[in-house]
Every structure is written in structure tokens, then in C-alpha cells.
């Protein structure tokens, strides 16, 4: 079983996927293009959520190519129509065997961050590449979410307190909220070459599309937050703050890291 904190079958997941798609898909598409993505490529999209990026990859590679989108809970992705060369598979990247090999491109966004087995999964994803194939991992660094503007000092403290409690729950579930800053180094140790990374962040004002991510995330674990000492009143104030026009918080920085499997793998086997 996965340790993923958020139940992907819950209604809030649709909201989470929608925010991720609106705020980060344009960034991810640019990063994926930088691999040289071309017609006919074979791609693996891991933990694809709503499959918005998997479907876009399908358009880019065309029917001469193929895209395999895997997801622990594919119900949201299954509601979208897609052509035959884009396949959706219920799959646990930790425990299930890889659905294929010799991929030109493997991509995962905000999946390994959640998995205690992230280094073993990384090795698995590298093994899924053809020599010369690209791995693109995009992960948050949840350790840099400064409040950029607030109606008063107590709102800043409130945001930081509730956010810290959420991060604590994630860590207890086995997530690494700082995985974004570690991912490039881990990819180097996994034997990838031609490594590079870039980071994207923006301001999220109260009421904006992006800031709703905090609402979906906290809504989904209200019971656990209250057990961790966040009061119902604080949660209510937190939700109001997310709508306040004078409140602005930095988005989660998304680190997009990419690396290429060498023609002759210099990795001696599993770490
Ligand atoms: C934060 S969401 C990101 C979704 C999507 N990649 C995106 O960026 O829009 C994390 C996703 O990873 C999936 N996931 C978690 N554990 C998984 C596992 N062991 N195998 C496959 N997918 C998993 C979840 O179901 C969820 O859809």
C-alpha cells in the first residue's frame, strides 16, 4: 500500500489536480519540450493525476508514438476521452512491475516527494529509460513559502502555523517536503547525465486559482490537523485568509530536473 497522505479517490483531489494543471502545466510543458520531445516518442507519465500532461504528451508524440499514464487512483483521469495511443493504467509505482521499458521519456510531477521509497522508485524510473532517454522529475520545495503580504501580523503567523502542521502530517506519512532541493543530486547518484534543473514560483494572492491548493490540501485532512493541535477556529480563519485580497503567499517552488540515461550506463546496480 502507498503512504500517500491524500486519498486520491476523495473529491478534493479533483480540485487539487485542477490547480496543478492551471498553475504548473505550462511550466511542465516547457520543460518536457526541452528534452527534444518529438513525434513517435514512447513516454511514461507516472502518477499522472488527471492525466492533463499525459494527454498533452499524446498530442505531441502523435499516433506514431505512445504514452502510458500510470496512476494509483485513475478515476479522475478515466473521465477524459483519449486516443488509443495514450493508455491509462491503474498502477502503484512502488510495488508493481514497470508497465514497459526503453522509454524515450519518463516524467513524474509531485509523486516521488510523497513516497518513502523515492530512491528505489528513482532507480526503477531510470531502468525504464532507453539509453539516451530522458527522465524529468518535477518536485516542490515546500520549505520556501514566504507570506509576501498580509492584512496583519497575526495572519502571517496563522498561515505559517497551519502550513507547518500540514507539512508535519506529510512527513509522518513518509513524504519529504524538501525533496525538490534534493532531486537533482539524487538523479546524479542514480547514474543520469546531462543534468540540469530550473525552479518556478509565483505570487498567489488570496482568492486566486493557485492559493486554492492550500484549501484542498487542508480540507482533506481536517481531522488529522485538529488531532495535531490546530483548532477548528484556526482552520476557519485559515480558509478565510486564503480568500483575503490583501493576503499573498509565495507558491510552492516547482523544481524541474532533467537528466539523460547514458548510452553506456555508469551505474553499477541498485544502491
Ligand atoms: C500531488 S498529486 C500529482 C498529480 C500529477 N502528477 C500532477 O502533478 O498533476 C500526486 C499523485 O501521485 C499519485 N500517487 C501516489 N502514490 C502513488 C504510487 N505509489 N503509484 C502511483 N501513483 C501514486 C497520487 O494518486 C496522485 O495522483
PDB file of C-alpha atoms and ligand atoms in Angstrom:
ATOM      1  CA  UNK A   1       0.000   0.000   0.000  1.00  0.00           C
ATOM      2  CA  UNK A   2       1.095   3.555  -0.682  1.00  0.00           C
ATOM      3  CA  UNK A   3       1.769   6.004   2.124  1.00  0.00           C
ATOM      4  CA  UNK A   4       0.326   8.894   0.098  1.00  0.00           C
ATOM      5  CA  UNK A   5      -1.292  11.276   2.619  1.00  0.00           C
ATOM      6  CA  UNK A   6      -4.086  12.484   0.365  1.00  0.00           C
ATOM      7  CA  UNK A   7      -6.709   9.948  -0.671  1.00  0.00           C
ATOM      8  CA  UNK A   8      -6.808  10.384  -4.441  1.00  0.00           C
ATOM      9  CA  UNK A   9     -10.344   8.982  -4.552  1.00  0.00           C
ATOM     10  CA  UNK A  10     -11.645  11.900  -2.427  1.00  0.00           C
ATOM     11  CA  UNK A  11     -13.476  14.797  -4.071  1.00  0.00           C
ATOM     12  CA  UNK A  12     -10.781  17.317  -3.056  1.00  0.00           C
ATOM     13  CA  UNK A  13      -8.344  15.527  -5.382  1.00  0.00           C
ATOM     14  CA  UNK A  14     -10.198  16.838  -8.432  1.00  0.00           C
ATOM     15  CA  UNK A  15      -9.687  20.381  -7.099  1.00  0.00           C
ATOM     16  CA  UNK A  16      -6.008  19.685  -6.412  1.00  0.00           C
ATOM     17  CA  UNK A  17      -5.434  18.343  -9.934  1.00  0.00           C
ATOM     18  CA  UNK A  18      -7.212  21.332 -11.421  1.00  0.00           C
ATOM     19  CA  UNK A  19      -4.934  23.797  -9.560  1.00  0.00           C
ATOM     20  CA  UNK A  20      -1.807  21.856 -10.510  1.00  0.00           C
ATOM     21  CA  UNK A  21      -2.898  21.789 -14.150  1.00  0.00           C
ATOM     22  CA  UNK A  22      -3.652  25.540 -14.284  1.00  0.00           C
ATOM     23  CA  UNK A  23      -0.572  26.727 -12.389  1.00  0.00           C
ATOM     24  CA  UNK A  24       2.103  24.249 -13.381  1.00  0.00           C
ATOM     25  CA  UNK A  25       1.223  22.529 -16.693  1.00  0.00           C
ATOM     26  CA  UNK A  26       2.577  25.445 -18.787  1.00  0.00           C
ATOM     27  CA  UNK A  27       5.886  25.169 -16.870  1.00  0.00           C
ATOM     28  CA  UNK A  28       5.990  21.379 -17.214  1.00  0.00           C
ATOM     29  CA  UNK A  29       5.221  21.510 -20.922  1.00  0.00           C
ATOM     30  CA  UNK A  30       8.160  23.880 -21.478  1.00  0.00           C
ATOM     31  CA  UNK A  31      10.449  21.555 -19.509  1.00  0.00           C
ATOM     32  CA  UNK A  32       9.290  18.494 -21.426  1.00  0.00           C
ATOM     33  CA  UNK A  33       9.863  20.259 -24.759  1.00  0.00           C
ATOM     34  CA  UNK A  34      13.482  20.905 -23.695  1.00  0.00           C
ATOM     35  CA  UNK A  35      14.214  17.151 -23.905  1.00  0.00           C
ATOM     36  CA  UNK A  36      13.684  17.327 -27.670  1.00  0.00           C
ATOM     37  CA  UNK A  37      10.262  15.641 -27.377  1.00  0.00           C
ATOM     38  CA  UNK A  38       9.230  14.566 -30.872  1.00  0.00           C
ATOM     39  CA  UNK A  39       6.657  12.703 -32.923  1.00  0.00           C
ATOM     40  CA  UNK A  40       6.920   8.950 -32.415  1.00  0.00           C
ATOM     41  CA  UNK A  41       8.412   9.041 -28.893  1.00  0.00           C
ATOM     42  CA  UNK A  42       7.405   6.474 -26.261  1.00  0.00           C
ATOM     43  CA  UNK A  43       6.621   8.184 -22.957  1.00  0.00           C
ATOM     44  CA  UNK A  44       5.774   7.102 -19.424  1.00  0.00           C
ATOM     45  CA  UNK A  45       3.863   9.555 -17.207  1.00  0.00           C
ATOM     46  CA  UNK A  46       3.963   8.289 -13.606  1.00  0.00           C
ATOM     47  CA  UNK A  47       1.295   9.179 -11.022  1.00  0.00           C
ATOM     48  CA  UNK A  48      -0.361  11.279 -13.690  1.00  0.00           C
ATOM     49  CA  UNK A  49      -3.305  12.569 -11.593  1.00  0.00           C
ATOM     50  CA  UNK A  50      -5.901  13.935 -14.014  1.00  0.00           C
ATOM     51  CA  UNK A  51      -3.596  12.957 -16.924  1.00  0.00           C
ATOM     52  CA  UNK A  52      -3.595  16.506 -18.303  1.00  0.00           C
ATOM     53  CA  UNK A  53       0.115  16.192 -19.075  1.00  0.00           C
ATOM     54  CA  UNK A  54      -0.186  12.610 -20.314  1.00  0.00           C
ATOM     55  CA  UNK A  55      -2.867  13.718 -22.773  1.00  0.00           C
ATOM     56  CA  UNK A  56      -0.719  16.642 -23.893  1.00  0.00           C
ATOM     57  CA  UNK A  57       2.220  14.257 -24.420  1.00  0.00           C
ATOM     58  CA  UNK A  58      -0.121  12.149 -26.535  1.00  0.00           C
ATOM     59  CA  UNK A  59      -0.773  15.142 -28.797  1.00  0.00           C
ATOM     60  CA  UNK A  60       2.943  15.865 -29.067  1.00  0.00           C
ATOM     61  CA  UNK A  61       4.053  12.317 -29.949  1.00  0.00           C
ATOM     62  CA  UNK A  62       1.061  11.605 -32.206  1.00  0.00           C
ATOM     63  CA  UNK A  63      -0.322   8.177 -33.093  1.00  0.00           C
ATOM     64  CA  UNK A  64       3.139   7.026 -34.246  1.00  0.00           C
ATOM     65  CA  UNK A  65       4.222   7.313 -30.604  1.00  0.00           C
ATOM     66  CA  UNK A  66       2.714   6.078 -27.362  1.00  0.00           C
ATOM     67  CA  UNK A  67       2.078   7.388 -23.873  1.00  0.00           C
ATOM     68  CA  UNK A  68       1.477   5.224 -20.821  1.00  0.00           C
ATOM     69  CA  UNK A  69      -0.091   7.160 -17.939  1.00  0.00           C
ATOM     70  CA  UNK A  70       0.042   5.336 -14.604  1.00  0.00           C
ATOM     71  CA  UNK A  71      -1.938   6.332 -11.532  1.00  0.00           C
ATOM     72  CA  UNK A  72      -2.734   4.783  -8.153  1.00  0.00           C
ATOM     73  CA  UNK A  73      -6.312   6.090  -8.465  1.00  0.00           C
ATOM     74  CA  UNK A  74      -7.175   6.630 -12.148  1.00  0.00           C
ATOM     75  CA  UNK A  75     -10.847   7.615 -11.653  1.00  0.00           C
ATOM     76  CA  UNK A  76     -10.294  11.320 -12.463  1.00  0.00           C
ATOM     77  CA  UNK A  77      -8.133  10.647 -15.489  1.00  0.00           C
ATOM     78  CA  UNK A  78     -10.579   7.998 -16.723  1.00  0.00           C
ATOM     79  CA  UNK A  79     -13.301  10.635 -17.128  1.00  0.00           C
ATOM     80  CA  UNK A  80     -11.389  12.261 -20.013  1.00  0.00           C
ATOM     81  CA  UNK A  81     -11.523  10.904 -23.542  1.00  0.00           C
ATOM     82  CA  UNK A  82      -8.191   9.968 -25.127  1.00  0.00           C
ATOM     83  CA  UNK A  83      -6.911   8.383 -28.330  1.00  0.00           C
ATOM     84  CA  UNK A  84      -5.718   4.752 -28.472  1.00  0.00           C
ATOM     85  CA  UNK A  85      -2.020   5.618 -28.336  1.00  0.00           C
ATOM     86  CA  UNK A  86      -2.491   7.161 -24.841  1.00  0.00           C
ATOM     87  CA  UNK A  87      -3.185   4.448 -22.275  1.00  0.00           C
ATOM     88  CA  UNK A  88      -4.205   4.816 -18.650  1.00  0.00           C
ATOM     89  CA  UNK A  89      -3.181   2.148 -16.162  1.00  0.00           C
ATOM     90  CA  UNK A  90      -4.081   1.663 -12.504  1.00  0.00           C
ATOM     91  CA  UNK A  91      -0.601   1.110 -11.117  1.00  0.00           C
ATOM     92  CA  UNK A  92       1.438   1.510  -7.952  1.00  0.00           C
ATOM     93  CA  UNK A  93       4.909   2.684  -8.906  1.00  0.00           C
ATOM     94  CA  UNK A  94       6.325   1.371  -5.614  1.00  0.00           C
ATOM     95  CA  UNK A  95       5.049  -2.203  -5.742  1.00  0.00           C
ATOM     96  CA  UNK A  96       4.021  -3.027  -9.305  1.00  0.00           C
ATOM     97  CA  UNK A  97       6.464  -4.009 -12.038  1.00  0.00           C
ATOM     98  CA  UNK A  98       7.152  -1.320 -14.641  1.00  0.00           C
ATOM     99  CA  UNK A  99       4.498  -1.319 -17.370  1.00  0.00           C
ATOM    100  CA  UNK A 100       7.165  -1.160 -20.102  1.00  0.00           C
ATOM    101  CA  UNK A 101      10.779  -0.332 -20.828  1.00  0.00           C
ATOM    102  CA  UNK A 102      13.021   1.511 -23.278  1.00  0.00           C
ATOM    103  CA  UNK A 103      11.057   4.743 -22.943  1.00  0.00           C
ATOM    104  CA  UNK A 104      12.347   7.880 -24.669  1.00  0.00           C
ATOM    105  CA  UNK A 105      10.909   9.983 -21.849  1.00  0.00           C
ATOM    106  CA  UNK A 106       9.772   9.282 -18.304  1.00  0.00           C
ATOM    107  CA  UNK A 107       8.081  12.087 -16.368  1.00  0.00           C
ATOM    108  CA  UNK A 108       6.685  12.366 -12.854  1.00  0.00           C
ATOM    109  CA  UNK A 109       5.461  15.524 -11.137  1.00  0.00           C
ATOM    110  CA  UNK A 110       4.924  15.680  -7.377  1.00  0.00           C
ATOM    111  CA  UNK A 111       4.876  11.918  -6.931  1.00  0.00           C
ATOM    112  CA  UNK A 112       8.268  10.847  -5.522  1.00  0.00           C
ATOM    113  CA  UNK A 113       8.076  13.637  -2.915  1.00  0.00           C
ATOM    114  CA  UNK A 114       5.277  11.652  -1.262  1.00  0.00           C
ATOM    115  CA  UNK A 115       6.876   8.218  -1.368  1.00  0.00           C
ATOM    116  CA  UNK A 116       9.202   6.961   1.386  1.00  0.00           C
ATOM    117  CA  UNK A 117      10.609   4.576  -1.248  1.00  0.00           C
ATOM    118  CA  UNK A 118      11.502   7.504  -3.542  1.00  0.00           C
ATOM    119  CA  UNK A 119      15.125   6.442  -4.133  1.00  0.00           C
ATOM    120  CA  UNK A 120      14.128   2.890  -5.116  1.00  0.00           C
ATOM    121  CA  UNK A 121      11.428   4.358  -7.377  1.00  0.00           C
ATOM    122  CA  UNK A 122      14.020   6.668  -8.927  1.00  0.00           C
ATOM    123  CA  UNK A 123      16.193   3.640  -9.780  1.00  0.00           C
ATOM    124  CA  UNK A 124      13.126   1.987 -11.283  1.00  0.00           C
ATOM    125  CA  UNK A 125      12.384   5.008 -13.470  1.00  0.00           C
ATOM    126  CA  UNK A 126      15.989   5.164 -14.675  1.00  0.00           C
ATOM    127  CA  UNK A 127      15.772   1.472 -15.569  1.00  0.00           C
ATOM    128  CA  UNK A 128      12.657   2.212 -17.637  1.00  0.00           C
ATOM    129  CA  UNK A 129      14.620   4.525 -19.970  1.00  0.00           C
ATOM    130  CA  UNK A 130      16.326   3.534 -23.155  1.00  0.00           C
ATOM    131  CA  UNK A 131      19.999   4.556 -23.249  1.00  0.00           C
ATOM    132  CA  UNK A 132      19.855   8.242 -24.237  1.00  0.00           C
ATOM    133  CA  UNK A 133      16.294   8.568 -22.872  1.00  0.00           C
ATOM    134  CA  UNK A 134      15.271  11.424 -20.566  1.00  0.00           C
ATOM    135  CA  UNK A 135      13.926  11.463 -17.036  1.00  0.00           C
ATOM    136  CA  UNK A 136      12.125  14.655 -15.982  1.00  0.00           C
ATOM    137  CA  UNK A 137      11.201  14.901 -12.308  1.00  0.00           C
ATOM    138  CA  UNK A 138       9.328  17.928 -11.040  1.00  0.00           C
ATOM    139  CA  UNK A 139       9.010  18.370  -7.313  1.00  0.00           C
ATOM    140  CA  UNK A 140       8.092  21.051  -4.801  1.00  0.00           C
ATOM    141  CA  UNK A 141      10.429  22.546  -2.269  1.00  0.00           C
ATOM    142  CA  UNK A 142       7.831  23.170   0.433  1.00  0.00           C
ATOM    143  CA  UNK A 143      10.429  24.881   2.622  1.00  0.00           C
ATOM    144  CA  UNK A 144      10.157  28.242   0.877  1.00  0.00           C
ATOM    145  CA  UNK A 145       6.608  29.575   1.032  1.00  0.00           C
ATOM    146  CA  UNK A 146       7.061  33.054   2.488  1.00  0.00           C
ATOM    147  CA  UNK A 147       3.997  35.190   3.109  1.00  0.00           C
ATOM    148  CA  UNK A 148       4.554  38.153   0.770  1.00  0.00           C
ATOM    149  CA  UNK A 149       1.773  40.406   2.056  1.00  0.00           C
ATOM    150  CA  UNK A 150      -0.800  40.091   4.827  1.00  0.00           C
ATOM    151  CA  UNK A 151      -3.573  42.231   6.325  1.00  0.00           C
ATOM    152  CA  UNK A 152      -1.836  41.927   9.741  1.00  0.00           C
ATOM    153  CA  UNK A 153       1.000  40.108  11.518  1.00  0.00           C
ATOM    154  CA  UNK A 154      -1.286  37.564  13.157  1.00  0.00           C
ATOM    155  CA  UNK A 155      -2.422  36.324   9.719  1.00  0.00           C
ATOM    156  CA  UNK A 156       1.200  35.615   8.817  1.00  0.00           C
ATOM    157  CA  UNK A 157       1.628  33.560  11.990  1.00  0.00           C
ATOM    158  CA  UNK A 158      -1.638  31.738  11.356  1.00  0.00           C
ATOM    159  CA  UNK A 159      -0.616  30.762   7.838  1.00  0.00           C
ATOM    160  CA  UNK A 160       2.799  29.563   8.994  1.00  0.00           C
ATOM    161  CA  UNK A 161       1.306  27.562  11.887  1.00  0.00           C
ATOM    162  CA  UNK A 162      -1.315  25.736   9.833  1.00  0.00           C
ATOM    163  CA  UNK A 163       1.105  25.156   6.966  1.00  0.00           C
ATOM    164  CA  UNK A 164       3.737  23.752   9.351  1.00  0.00           C
ATOM    165  CA  UNK A 165       1.137  21.356  10.786  1.00  0.00           C
ATOM    166  CA  UNK A 166       0.300  20.138   7.271  1.00  0.00           C
ATOM    167  CA  UNK A 167       3.992  19.626   6.488  1.00  0.00           C
ATOM    168  CA  UNK A 168       4.335  17.619   9.683  1.00  0.00           C
ATOM    169  CA  UNK A 169       1.474  15.333   8.617  1.00  0.00           C
ATOM    170  CA  UNK A 170       3.150  14.837   5.251  1.00  0.00           C
ATOM    171  CA  UNK A 171       6.441  13.913   6.906  1.00  0.00           C
ATOM    172  CA  UNK A 172       4.701  11.454   9.219  1.00  0.00           C
ATOM    173  CA  UNK A 173       3.202   9.820   6.126  1.00  0.00           C
ATOM    174  CA  UNK A 174       6.731   9.427   4.715  1.00  0.00           C
ATOM    175  CA  UNK A 175       6.853  12.450   2.407  1.00  0.00           C
ATOM    176  CA  UNK A 176       9.936  14.642   2.111  1.00  0.00           C
ATOM    177  CA  UNK A 177       8.634  18.229   1.793  1.00  0.00           C
ATOM    178  CA  UNK A 178      12.163  19.367   0.825  1.00  0.00           C
ATOM    179  CA  UNK A 179      12.648  16.681  -1.836  1.00  0.00           C
ATOM    180  CA  UNK A 180      12.651  19.365  -4.545  1.00  0.00           C
ATOM    181  CA  UNK A 181      16.056  20.628  -3.405  1.00  0.00           C
ATOM    182  CA  UNK A 182      17.467  17.101  -3.264  1.00  0.00           C
ATOM    183  CA  UNK A 183      16.156  15.673  -6.520  1.00  0.00           C
ATOM    184  CA  UNK A 184      18.963  16.706  -8.872  1.00  0.00           C
ATOM    185  CA  UNK A 185      21.620  15.211  -6.558  1.00  0.00           C
ATOM    186  CA  UNK A 186      19.622  12.003  -6.299  1.00  0.00           C
ATOM    187  CA  UNK A 187      19.367  11.821 -10.087  1.00  0.00           C
ATOM    188  CA  UNK A 188      23.162  12.180 -10.357  1.00  0.00           C
ATOM    189  CA  UNK A 189      23.635   9.312  -7.866  1.00  0.00           C
ATOM    190  CA  UNK A 190      21.172   7.238  -9.889  1.00  0.00           C
ATOM    191  CA  UNK A 191      23.586   7.438 -12.834  1.00  0.00           C
ATOM    192  CA  UNK A 192      21.940  10.077 -15.036  1.00  0.00           C
ATOM    193  CA  UNK A 193      23.989  12.564 -17.048  1.00  0.00           C
ATOM    194  CA  UNK A 194      23.429  15.931 -18.769  1.00  0.00           C
ATOM    195  CA  UNK A 195      21.688  17.045 -15.581  1.00  0.00           C
ATOM    196  CA  UNK A 196      20.050  20.411 -15.256  1.00  0.00           C
ATOM    197  CA  UNK A 197      17.246  21.997 -13.248  1.00  0.00           C
ATOM    198  CA  UNK A 198      15.215  25.156 -13.068  1.00  0.00           C
ATOM    199  CA  UNK A 199      12.803  26.498 -10.494  1.00  0.00           C
ATOM    200  CA  UNK A 200       9.460  28.225 -10.975  1.00  0.00           C
ATOM    201  CA  UNK A 201       7.451  30.177  -8.418  1.00  0.00           C
ATOM    202  CA  UNK A 202       4.850  32.944  -8.477  1.00  0.00           C
ATOM    203  CA  UNK A 203       2.823  35.023  -6.041  1.00  0.00           C
ATOM    204  CA  UNK A 204      -0.523  33.542  -5.009  1.00  0.00           C
ATOM    205  CA  UNK A 205      -2.940  36.281  -3.865  1.00  0.00           C
ATOM    206  CA  UNK A 206      -5.976  35.489  -1.718  1.00  0.00           C
ATOM    207  CA  UNK A 207      -8.817  34.157  -3.875  1.00  0.00           C
ATOM    208  CA  UNK A 208      -6.524  33.128  -6.741  1.00  0.00           C
ATOM    209  CA  UNK A 209      -6.532  29.784  -8.526  1.00  0.00           C
ATOM    210  CA  UNK A 210      -3.184  28.749  -7.057  1.00  0.00           C
ATOM    211  CA  UNK A 211      -3.850  29.533  -3.418  1.00  0.00           C
ATOM    212  CA  UNK A 212      -6.800  27.129  -3.538  1.00  0.00           C
ATOM    213  CA  UNK A 213      -4.221  24.324  -3.369  1.00  0.00           C
ATOM    214  CA  UNK A 214      -3.861  25.104   0.347  1.00  0.00           C
ATOM    215  CA  UNK A 215      -7.630  24.887   0.733  1.00  0.00           C
ATOM    216  CA  UNK A 216      -7.904  21.485  -0.975  1.00  0.00           C
ATOM    217  CA  UNK A 217      -4.932  20.104   0.947  1.00  0.00           C
ATOM    218  CA  UNK A 218      -6.101  21.211   4.394  1.00  0.00           C
ATOM    219  CA  UNK A 219      -9.787  20.378   3.706  1.00  0.00           C
ATOM    220  CA  UNK A 220      -8.797  16.819   3.010  1.00  0.00           C
ATOM    221  CA  UNK A 221      -7.033  16.244   6.333  1.00  0.00           C
ATOM    222  CA  UNK A 222      -9.120  18.357   8.720  1.00  0.00           C
ATOM    223  CA  UNK A 223      -9.426  15.545  11.273  1.00  0.00           C
ATOM    224  CA  UNK A 224      -5.725  14.909  11.330  1.00  0.00           C
ATOM    225  CA  UNK A 225      -4.915  18.622  11.583  1.00  0.00           C
ATOM    226  CA  UNK A 226      -7.246  19.005  14.563  1.00  0.00           C
ATOM    227  CA  UNK A 227      -5.713  15.918  16.205  1.00  0.00           C
ATOM    228  CA  UNK A 228      -2.338  17.608  15.677  1.00  0.00           C
ATOM    229  CA  UNK A 229      -3.495  20.640  17.668  1.00  0.00           C
ATOM    230  CA  UNK A 230      -4.885  23.029  15.026  1.00  0.00           C
ATOM    231  CA  UNK A 231      -8.244  24.257  16.319  1.00  0.00           C
ATOM    232  CA  UNK A 232     -11.439  24.385  14.256  1.00  0.00           C
ATOM    233  CA  UNK A 233     -11.410  28.188  14.656  1.00  0.00           C
ATOM    234  CA  UNK A 234      -7.849  28.425  13.328  1.00  0.00           C
ATOM    235  CA  UNK A 235      -8.827  26.296  10.339  1.00  0.00           C
ATOM    236  CA  UNK A 236     -11.813  28.549   9.649  1.00  0.00           C
ATOM    237  CA  UNK A 237      -9.610  31.662   9.889  1.00  0.00           C
ATOM    238  CA  UNK A 238      -7.041  29.997   7.644  1.00  0.00           C
ATOM    239  CA  UNK A 239      -9.673  29.302   4.972  1.00  0.00           C
ATOM    240  CA  UNK A 240     -10.887  32.940   5.158  1.00  0.00           C
ATOM    241  CA  UNK A 241      -7.321  34.186   4.867  1.00  0.00           C
ATOM    242  CA  UNK A 242      -6.912  32.243   1.626  1.00  0.00           C
ATOM    243  CA  UNK A 243      -9.743  34.413   0.212  1.00  0.00           C
ATOM    244  CA  UNK A 244      -8.471  37.728   1.618  1.00  0.00           C
ATOM    245  CA  UNK A 245      -7.429  40.172  -1.150  1.00  0.00           C
ATOM    246  CA  UNK A 246      -4.578  41.607   0.979  1.00  0.00           C
ATOM    247  CA  UNK A 247      -3.054  38.216   1.668  1.00  0.00           C
ATOM    248  CA  UNK A 248      -0.354  36.973  -0.727  1.00  0.00           C
ATOM    249  CA  UNK A 249       1.828  33.902  -0.317  1.00  0.00           C
ATOM    250  CA  UNK A 250       4.585  32.566  -2.493  1.00  0.00           C
ATOM    251  CA  UNK A 251       3.578  29.496  -4.456  1.00  0.00           C
ATOM    252  CA  UNK A 252       5.392  26.256  -3.809  1.00  0.00           C
ATOM    253  CA  UNK A 253       8.545  26.486  -5.895  1.00  0.00           C
ATOM    254  CA  UNK A 254       8.493  23.723  -8.529  1.00  0.00           C
ATOM    255  CA  UNK A 255      11.951  22.354  -9.274  1.00  0.00           C
ATOM    256  CA  UNK A 256      12.056  20.762 -12.722  1.00  0.00           C
ATOM    257  CA  UNK A 257      15.082  18.499 -13.013  1.00  0.00           C
ATOM    258  CA  UNK A 258      16.054  16.544 -16.076  1.00  0.00           C
ATOM    259  CA  UNK A 259      18.767  14.050 -16.860  1.00  0.00           C
ATOM    260  CA  UNK A 260      19.651  11.586 -19.568  1.00  0.00           C
ATOM    261  CA  UNK A 261      20.450   7.890 -19.216  1.00  0.00           C
ATOM    262  CA  UNK A 262      23.978   7.476 -20.589  1.00  0.00           C
ATOM    263  CA  UNK A 263      24.429   5.282 -23.660  1.00  0.00           C
ATOM    264  CA  UNK A 264      26.602   3.005 -21.503  1.00  0.00           C
ATOM    265  CA  UNK A 265      25.069   3.104 -18.013  1.00  0.00           C
ATOM    266  CA  UNK A 266      27.726   4.072 -15.445  1.00  0.00           C
ATOM    267  CA  UNK A 267      25.562   2.781 -12.624  1.00  0.00           C
ATOM    268  CA  UNK A 268      26.744  -0.489 -11.119  1.00  0.00           C
ATOM    269  CA  UNK A 269      23.320  -1.682  -9.967  1.00  0.00           C
ATOM    270  CA  UNK A 270      20.829  -0.799  -7.271  1.00  0.00           C
ATOM    271  CA  UNK A 271      22.214   1.357  -4.467  1.00  0.00           C
TER     272      UNK A 271
HETATM  273  C1  LIG B   1       0.232  15.652  -5.870  1.00  0.00           C
HETATM  274  S1  LIG B   1      -0.526  14.536  -6.963  1.00  0.00           S
HETATM  275  C2  LIG B   1       0.228  14.970  -8.507  1.00  0.00           C
HETATM  276  C3  LIG B   1      -0.588  14.527  -9.679  1.00  0.00           C
HETATM  277  C4  LIG B   1       0.029  14.860 -11.037  1.00  0.00           C
HETATM  278  N1  LIG B   1       1.309  14.206 -11.210  1.00  0.00           N
HETATM  279  C5  LIG B   1       0.178  16.349 -11.212  1.00  0.00           C
HETATM  280  O1  LIG B   1       1.269  16.889 -10.992  1.00  0.00           O
HETATM  281  O2  LIG B   1      -0.831  16.990 -11.555  1.00  0.00           O
HETATM  282  C6  LIG B   1       0.314  13.010  -6.603  1.00  0.00           C
HETATM  283  C7  LIG B   1      -0.217  11.845  -7.424  1.00  0.00           C
HETATM  284  O3  LIG B   1       0.593  10.696  -7.212  1.00  0.00           O
HETATM  285  C8  LIG B   1      -0.262   9.580  -7.156  1.00  0.00           C
HETATM  286  N2  LIG B   1       0.426   8.529  -6.408  1.00  0.00           N
HETATM  287  C9  LIG B   1       0.708   8.491  -5.090  1.00  0.00           C
HETATM  288  N3  LIG B   1       1.334   7.361  -4.767  1.00  0.00           N
HETATM  289  C10 LIG B   1       1.466   6.652  -5.930  1.00  0.00           C
HETATM  290  C11 LIG B   1       2.024   5.375  -6.255  1.00  0.00           C
HETATM  291  N4  LIG B   1       2.568   4.614  -5.302  1.00  0.00           N
HETATM  292  N5  LIG B   1       1.979   4.970  -7.535  1.00  0.00           N
HETATM  293  C12 LIG B   1       1.409   5.758  -8.492  1.00  0.00           C
HETATM  294  N6  LIG B   1       0.868   6.963  -8.249  1.00  0.00           N
HETATM  295  C13 LIG B   1       0.892   7.408  -6.975  1.00  0.00           C
HETATM  296  C14 LIG B   1      -1.499  10.081  -6.446  1.00  0.00           C
HETATM  297  O4  LIG B   1      -2.623   9.250  -6.645  1.00  0.00           O
HETATM  298  C15 LIG B   1      -1.644  11.462  -7.054  1.00  0.00           C
HETATM  299  O5  LIG B   1      -2.422  11.435  -8.230  1.00  0.00           O
END
